[in-house]
PDB file of C-alpha atoms in Angstrom:
ATOM      1  CA  MET U  16     116.858 -56.719 198.257  1.00 52.00           C
ATOM      2  CA  THR U  17     115.823 -57.630 194.731  1.00 63.00           C
ATOM      3  CA  THR U  18     118.092 -57.121 191.759  1.00 78.00           C
ATOM      4  CA  THR U  19     117.127 -54.797 188.980  1.00 85.00           C
ATOM      5  CA  PRO U  20     116.615 -56.713 185.652  1.00 92.00           C
ATOM      6  CA  LEU U  21     118.734 -55.667 182.719  1.00 94.00           C
ATOM      7  CA  LEU U  22     117.313 -55.801 179.206  1.00 96.00           C
ATOM      8  CA  LEU U  23     120.138 -56.075 176.705  1.00 97.00           C
ATOM      9  CA  ILE U  24     118.509 -55.234 173.434  1.00 98.00           C
ATOM     10  CA  THR U  25     120.501 -56.197 170.332  1.00 98.00           C
ATOM     11  CA  ALA U  26     117.830 -56.892 167.725  1.00 97.00           C
ATOM     12  CA  ASP U  27     117.214 -54.579 164.775  1.00 96.00           C
ATOM     13  CA  PRO U  28     113.971 -52.597 165.104  1.00 96.00           C
ATOM     14  CA  SER U  29     112.465 -54.622 162.258  1.00 94.00           C
ATOM     15  CA  HIS U  30     113.009 -57.891 164.116  1.00 96.00           C
ATOM     16  CA  PRO U  31     110.164 -59.388 166.218  1.00 97.00           C
ATOM     17  CA  LEU U  32     112.491 -59.551 169.224  1.00 97.00           C
ATOM     18  CA  ALA U  33     112.708 -55.758 169.238  1.00 97.00           C
ATOM     19  CA  HIS U  34     108.945 -55.597 169.610  1.00 97.00           C
ATOM     20  CA  LEU U  35     109.004 -58.310 172.267  1.00 98.00           C
ATOM     21  CA  ALA U  36     111.576 -56.348 174.283  1.00 98.00           C
ATOM     22  CA  LEU U  37     109.265 -53.310 174.374  1.00 98.00           C
ATOM     23  CA  ARG U  38     106.280 -55.428 175.423  1.00 97.00           C
ATOM     24  CA  TYR U  39     108.319 -57.105 178.131  1.00 97.00           C
ATOM     25  CA  ALA U  40     109.596 -53.755 179.426  1.00 97.00           C
ATOM     26  CA  ARG U  41     106.054 -52.316 179.508  1.00 97.00           C
ATOM     27  CA  ALA U  42     104.634 -55.289 181.383  1.00 95.00           C
ATOM     28  CA  TYR U  43     107.564 -55.420 183.809  1.00 95.00           C
ATOM     29  CA  LEU U  44     107.454 -51.702 184.573  1.00 94.00           C
ATOM     30  CA  LYS U  45     103.679 -51.687 185.059  1.00 92.00           C
ATOM     31  CA  SER U  46     103.953 -54.577 187.502  1.00 90.00           C
ATOM     32  CA  ALA U  47     107.067 -53.257 189.316  1.00 86.00           C
ATOM     33  CA  SER U  48     105.680 -49.726 189.621  1.00 82.00           C
ATOM     34  CA  ALA U  49     102.497 -51.102 191.195  1.00 80.00           C
ATOM     35  CA  ASP U  50     104.568 -53.116 193.639  1.00 73.00           C
ATOM     36  CA  HIS U  51     106.891 -50.114 194.231  1.00 64.00           C
ATOM     37  CA  ASN U  52     103.962 -47.831 195.025  1.00 63.00           C
ATOM     38  CA  ILE U  53     102.740 -50.242 197.682  1.00 48.00           C
ATOM     39  CA  ASP U  54     106.241 -50.590 199.114  1.00 46.00           C
ATOM     40  CA  SER U  55     107.011 -46.876 198.985  1.00 44.00           C
ATOM     41  CA  HIS U  56     103.958 -46.055 201.105  1.00 42.00           C
ATOM     42  CA  ALA U  57     105.330 -48.336 203.803  1.00 40.00           C
ATOM     43  CA  ASP U  58     108.796 -46.773 203.394  1.00 43.00           C
ATOM     44  CA  ASP U  59     107.312 -43.283 203.774  1.00 42.00           C
ATOM     45  CA  ILE U  60     106.642 -44.065 207.344  1.00 38.00           C
ATOM     46  CA  VAL U  61     110.098 -45.550 207.990  1.00 39.00           C
ATOM     47  CA  ASN U  62     112.534 -43.399 206.024  1.00 39.00           C
ATOM     48  CA  LYS U  63     111.054 -40.675 203.864  1.00 38.00           C
ATOM     49  CA  GLU U  64     114.465 -39.125 203.047  1.00 38.00           C
ATOM     50  CA  ASP U  65     115.525 -42.193 201.035  1.00 37.00           C
ATOM     51  CA  ILE U  66     112.431 -42.048 198.847  1.00 38.00           C
ATOM     52  CA  ASP U  67     112.780 -38.345 198.100  1.00 39.00           C
ATOM     53  CA  ASN U  68     116.518 -38.612 197.360  1.00 34.00           C
ATOM     54  CA  PRO U  69     117.031 -39.378 193.662  1.00 42.00           C
ATOM     55  CA  ILE U  70     120.534 -40.642 194.300  1.00 41.00           C
ATOM     56  CA  THR U  71     119.312 -43.530 196.539  1.00 42.00           C
ATOM     57  CA  LYS U  72     116.510 -44.507 194.155  1.00 61.00           C
ATOM     58  CA  ARG U  73     117.282 -47.517 191.973  1.00 65.00           C
ATOM     59  CA  PRO U  74     115.677 -47.802 188.554  1.00 74.00           C
ATOM     60  CA  LEU U  75     112.849 -50.301 188.256  1.00 85.00           C
ATOM     61  CA  LEU U  76     114.492 -51.681 185.097  1.00 93.00           C
ATOM     62  CA  ASN U  77     117.804 -51.241 183.345  1.00 95.00           C
ATOM     63  CA  VAL U  78     117.881 -51.114 179.525  1.00 97.00           C
ATOM     64  CA  PHE U  79     120.895 -51.099 177.235  1.00 98.00           C
ATOM     65  CA  PHE U  80     120.765 -50.846 173.432  1.00 98.00           C
ATOM     66  CA  TYR U  81     123.639 -52.583 171.666  1.00 98.00           C
ATOM     67  CA  GLY U  82     124.429 -53.696 168.131  1.00 98.00           C
ATOM     68  CA  ASP U  83     121.642 -53.326 165.585  1.00 98.00           C
ATOM     69  CA  SER U  84     119.213 -52.001 168.205  1.00 98.00           C
ATOM     70  CA  ALA U  85     121.171 -48.719 167.988  1.00 98.00           C
ATOM     71  CA  HIS U  86     118.997 -47.959 164.957  1.00 98.00           C
ATOM     72  CA  LEU U  87     116.169 -47.286 167.443  1.00 97.00           C
ATOM     73  CA  ALA U  88     118.000 -44.172 168.608  1.00 98.00           C
ATOM     74  CA  ASN U  89     117.964 -42.556 165.155  1.00 98.00           C
ATOM     75  CA  ARG U  90     115.474 -39.696 165.219  1.00 96.00           C
ATOM     76  CA  LEU U  91     115.445 -39.728 161.405  1.00 95.00           C
ATOM     77  CA  ARG U  92     114.281 -43.324 161.206  1.00 93.00           C
ATOM     78  CA  TRP U  93     111.041 -43.308 159.232  1.00 91.00           C
ATOM     79  CA  GLN U  94     108.241 -45.734 160.081  1.00 87.00           C
ATOM     80  CA  SER U  95     105.143 -46.299 157.965  1.00 89.00           C
ATOM     81  CA  ALA U  96     101.817 -45.481 159.585  1.00 89.00           C
ATOM     82  CA  ASP U  97     100.699 -49.126 159.648  1.00 90.00           C
ATOM     83  CA  GLN U  98     103.708 -50.176 161.812  1.00 90.00           C
ATOM     84  CA  MET U  99     104.553 -49.393 165.413  1.00 93.00           C
ATOM     85  CA  ASN U 100     107.232 -46.701 165.803  1.00 96.00           C
ATOM     86  CA  LEU U 101     109.492 -48.334 168.341  1.00 97.00           C
ATOM     87  CA  THR U 102     111.564 -45.218 168.807  1.00 97.00           C
ATOM     88  CA  LYS U 103     108.570 -43.206 169.875  1.00 97.00           C
ATOM     89  CA  GLU U 104     107.250 -46.048 172.020  1.00 97.00           C
ATOM     90  CA  TRP U 105     110.567 -46.311 173.921  1.00 98.00           C
ATOM     91  CA  GLN U 106     110.605 -42.524 174.329  1.00 98.00           C
ATOM     92  CA  MET U 107     107.090 -42.532 175.850  1.00 97.00           C
ATOM     93  CA  LEU U 108     107.934 -45.435 178.153  1.00 97.00           C
ATOM     94  CA  ALA U 109     111.118 -43.716 179.269  1.00 96.00           C
ATOM     95  CA  GLU U 110     109.250 -40.494 180.006  1.00 96.00           C
ATOM     96  CA  GLN U 111     106.517 -42.274 181.928  1.00 95.00           C
ATOM     97  CA  TYR U 112     108.939 -44.246 184.181  1.00 94.00           C
ATOM     98  CA  GLN U 113     111.993 -41.908 184.135  1.00 94.00           C
ATOM     99  CA  LEU U 114     113.836 -44.691 182.377  1.00 95.00           C
ATOM    100  CA  PRO U 115     117.301 -43.935 180.931  1.00 96.00           C
ATOM    101  CA  LEU U 116     117.818 -45.156 177.347  1.00 98.00           C
ATOM    102  CA  PRO U 117     121.578 -45.767 177.002  1.00 98.00           C
ATOM    103  CA  VAL U 118     122.947 -46.802 173.638  1.00 98.00           C
ATOM    104  CA  CYS U 119     126.449 -48.170 173.046  1.00 98.00           C
ATOM    105  CA  VAL U 120     128.311 -45.302 171.424  1.00 98.00           C
ATOM    106  CA  SER U 121     130.528 -47.496 169.203  1.00 97.00           C
ATOM    107  CA  THR U 122     127.677 -49.497 167.738  1.00 97.00           C
ATOM    108  CA  ALA U 123     125.594 -46.359 167.304  1.00 97.00           C
ATOM    109  CA  LEU U 124     128.305 -44.472 165.463  1.00 97.00           C
ATOM    110  CA  SER U 125     129.027 -47.444 163.205  1.00 97.00           C
ATOM    111  CA  ARG U 126     125.340 -47.436 162.251  1.00 97.00           C
ATOM    112  CA  GLY U 127     125.209 -43.702 161.516  1.00 95.00           C
ATOM    113  CA  VAL U 128     123.636 -42.586 164.832  1.00 97.00           C
ATOM    114  CA  SER U 129     125.419 -39.703 166.589  1.00 96.00           C
ATOM    115  CA  ASP U 130     124.864 -36.986 169.155  1.00 96.00           C
ATOM    116  CA  THR U 131     126.273 -33.448 168.886  1.00 94.00           C
ATOM    117  CA  ASP U 132     129.424 -34.168 170.853  1.00 95.00           C
ATOM    118  CA  ASN U 133     130.420 -37.200 168.815  1.00 94.00           C
ATOM    119  CA  SER U 134     129.559 -35.467 165.547  1.00 94.00           C
ATOM    120  CA  THR U 135     131.941 -32.676 166.430  1.00 92.00           C
ATOM    121  CA  ARG U 136     134.636 -35.045 167.763  1.00 94.00           C
ATOM    122  CA  HIS U 137     134.505 -37.253 164.621  1.00 94.00           C
ATOM    123  CA  GLN U 138     133.892 -34.402 162.172  1.00 91.00           C
ATOM    124  CA  LEU U 139     130.445 -35.648 161.062  1.00 92.00           C
ATOM    125  CA  ASP U 140     127.988 -33.442 159.227  1.00 92.00           C
ATOM    126  CA  GLY U 141     125.239 -33.571 161.861  1.00 93.00           C
ATOM    127  CA  ASP U 142     123.582 -35.389 164.677  1.00 95.00           C
ATOM    128  CA  ASN U 143     120.492 -37.568 164.680  1.00 96.00           C
ATOM    129  CA  LEU U 144     120.192 -39.010 168.219  1.00 97.00           C
ATOM    130  CA  ALA U 145     116.546 -39.241 169.228  1.00 97.00           C
ATOM    131  CA  THR U 146     115.383 -37.426 172.351  1.00 97.00           C
ATOM    132  CA  GLY U 147     115.685 -39.468 175.519  1.00 97.00           C
ATOM    133  CA  PHE U 148     118.479 -41.715 174.241  1.00 98.00           C
ATOM    134  CA  THR U 149     122.098 -41.217 175.319  1.00 98.00           C
ATOM    135  CA  LEU U 150     125.305 -42.530 173.826  1.00 98.00           C
ATOM    136  CA  VAL U 151     127.461 -44.279 176.479  1.00 98.00           C
ATOM    137  CA  GLY U 152     130.452 -46.528 176.683  1.00 97.00           C
ATOM    138  CA  LEU U 153     130.347 -50.219 177.539  1.00 96.00           C
ATOM    139  CA  SER U 154     131.428 -49.358 181.047  1.00 94.00           C
ATOM    140  CA  GLU U 155     127.765 -48.343 181.660  1.00 95.00           C
ATOM    141  CA  LEU U 156     126.705 -51.870 180.736  1.00 95.00           C
ATOM    142  CA  ALA U 157     129.310 -53.317 183.049  1.00 93.00           C
ATOM    143  CA  LEU U 158     128.023 -51.161 185.897  1.00 91.00           C
ATOM    144  CA  MET U 159     124.498 -52.353 185.263  1.00 92.00           C
ATOM    145  CA  MET U 160     125.695 -55.960 185.356  1.00 91.00           C
ATOM    146  CA  GLN U 161     127.162 -55.656 188.862  1.00 86.00           C
ATOM    147  CA  ASP U 162     125.605 -57.257 191.842  1.00 71.00           C
ATOM    148  CA  GLY U 163     124.314 -60.371 190.048  1.00 70.00           C
ATOM    149  CA  CYS U 164     121.730 -58.718 187.834  1.00 81.00           C
ATOM    150  CA  ARG U 165     119.148 -60.748 185.955  1.00 91.00           C
ATOM    151  CA  LEU U 166     120.157 -60.284 182.279  1.00 94.00           C
ATOM    152  CA  ILE U 167     117.589 -60.769 179.564  1.00 94.00           C
ATOM    153  CA  GLN U 168     118.669 -60.369 175.944  1.00 96.00           C
ATOM    154  CA  PHE U 169     116.376 -59.582 173.065  1.00 96.00           C
TER     155      PHE U 169
END
């Protein structure tokens, strides 16, 4: 059994490491999904129930946004036309591979990024969490780090 890599993204969206993280995720997911498709055809013959059961499926890649990377989850973040919009690129990648996009709730809130629940709880004027991103506690990161994961920080 192979471990699912974990990308811990901490770089601000303007930093080259934020762009490198996206490129790495794309390349890894493309390669892993090709390998998974080959493996899943063999598994179809052996145990089709496990493949169809979303609970037993493991993600191809775990991603966690922490620190300054929480800015990526801001749906109001403007990007000039001559630069890549990392928020939209992560959203498209997440949709293509059914990839969760968890963001540390504390670092997000401290950077002005909030969902509806936290805006209500903390009496903020509105929410601005981009579609596809979710605010989570650090316990989510701890769960991803179980079982000797391969951690890669950008």
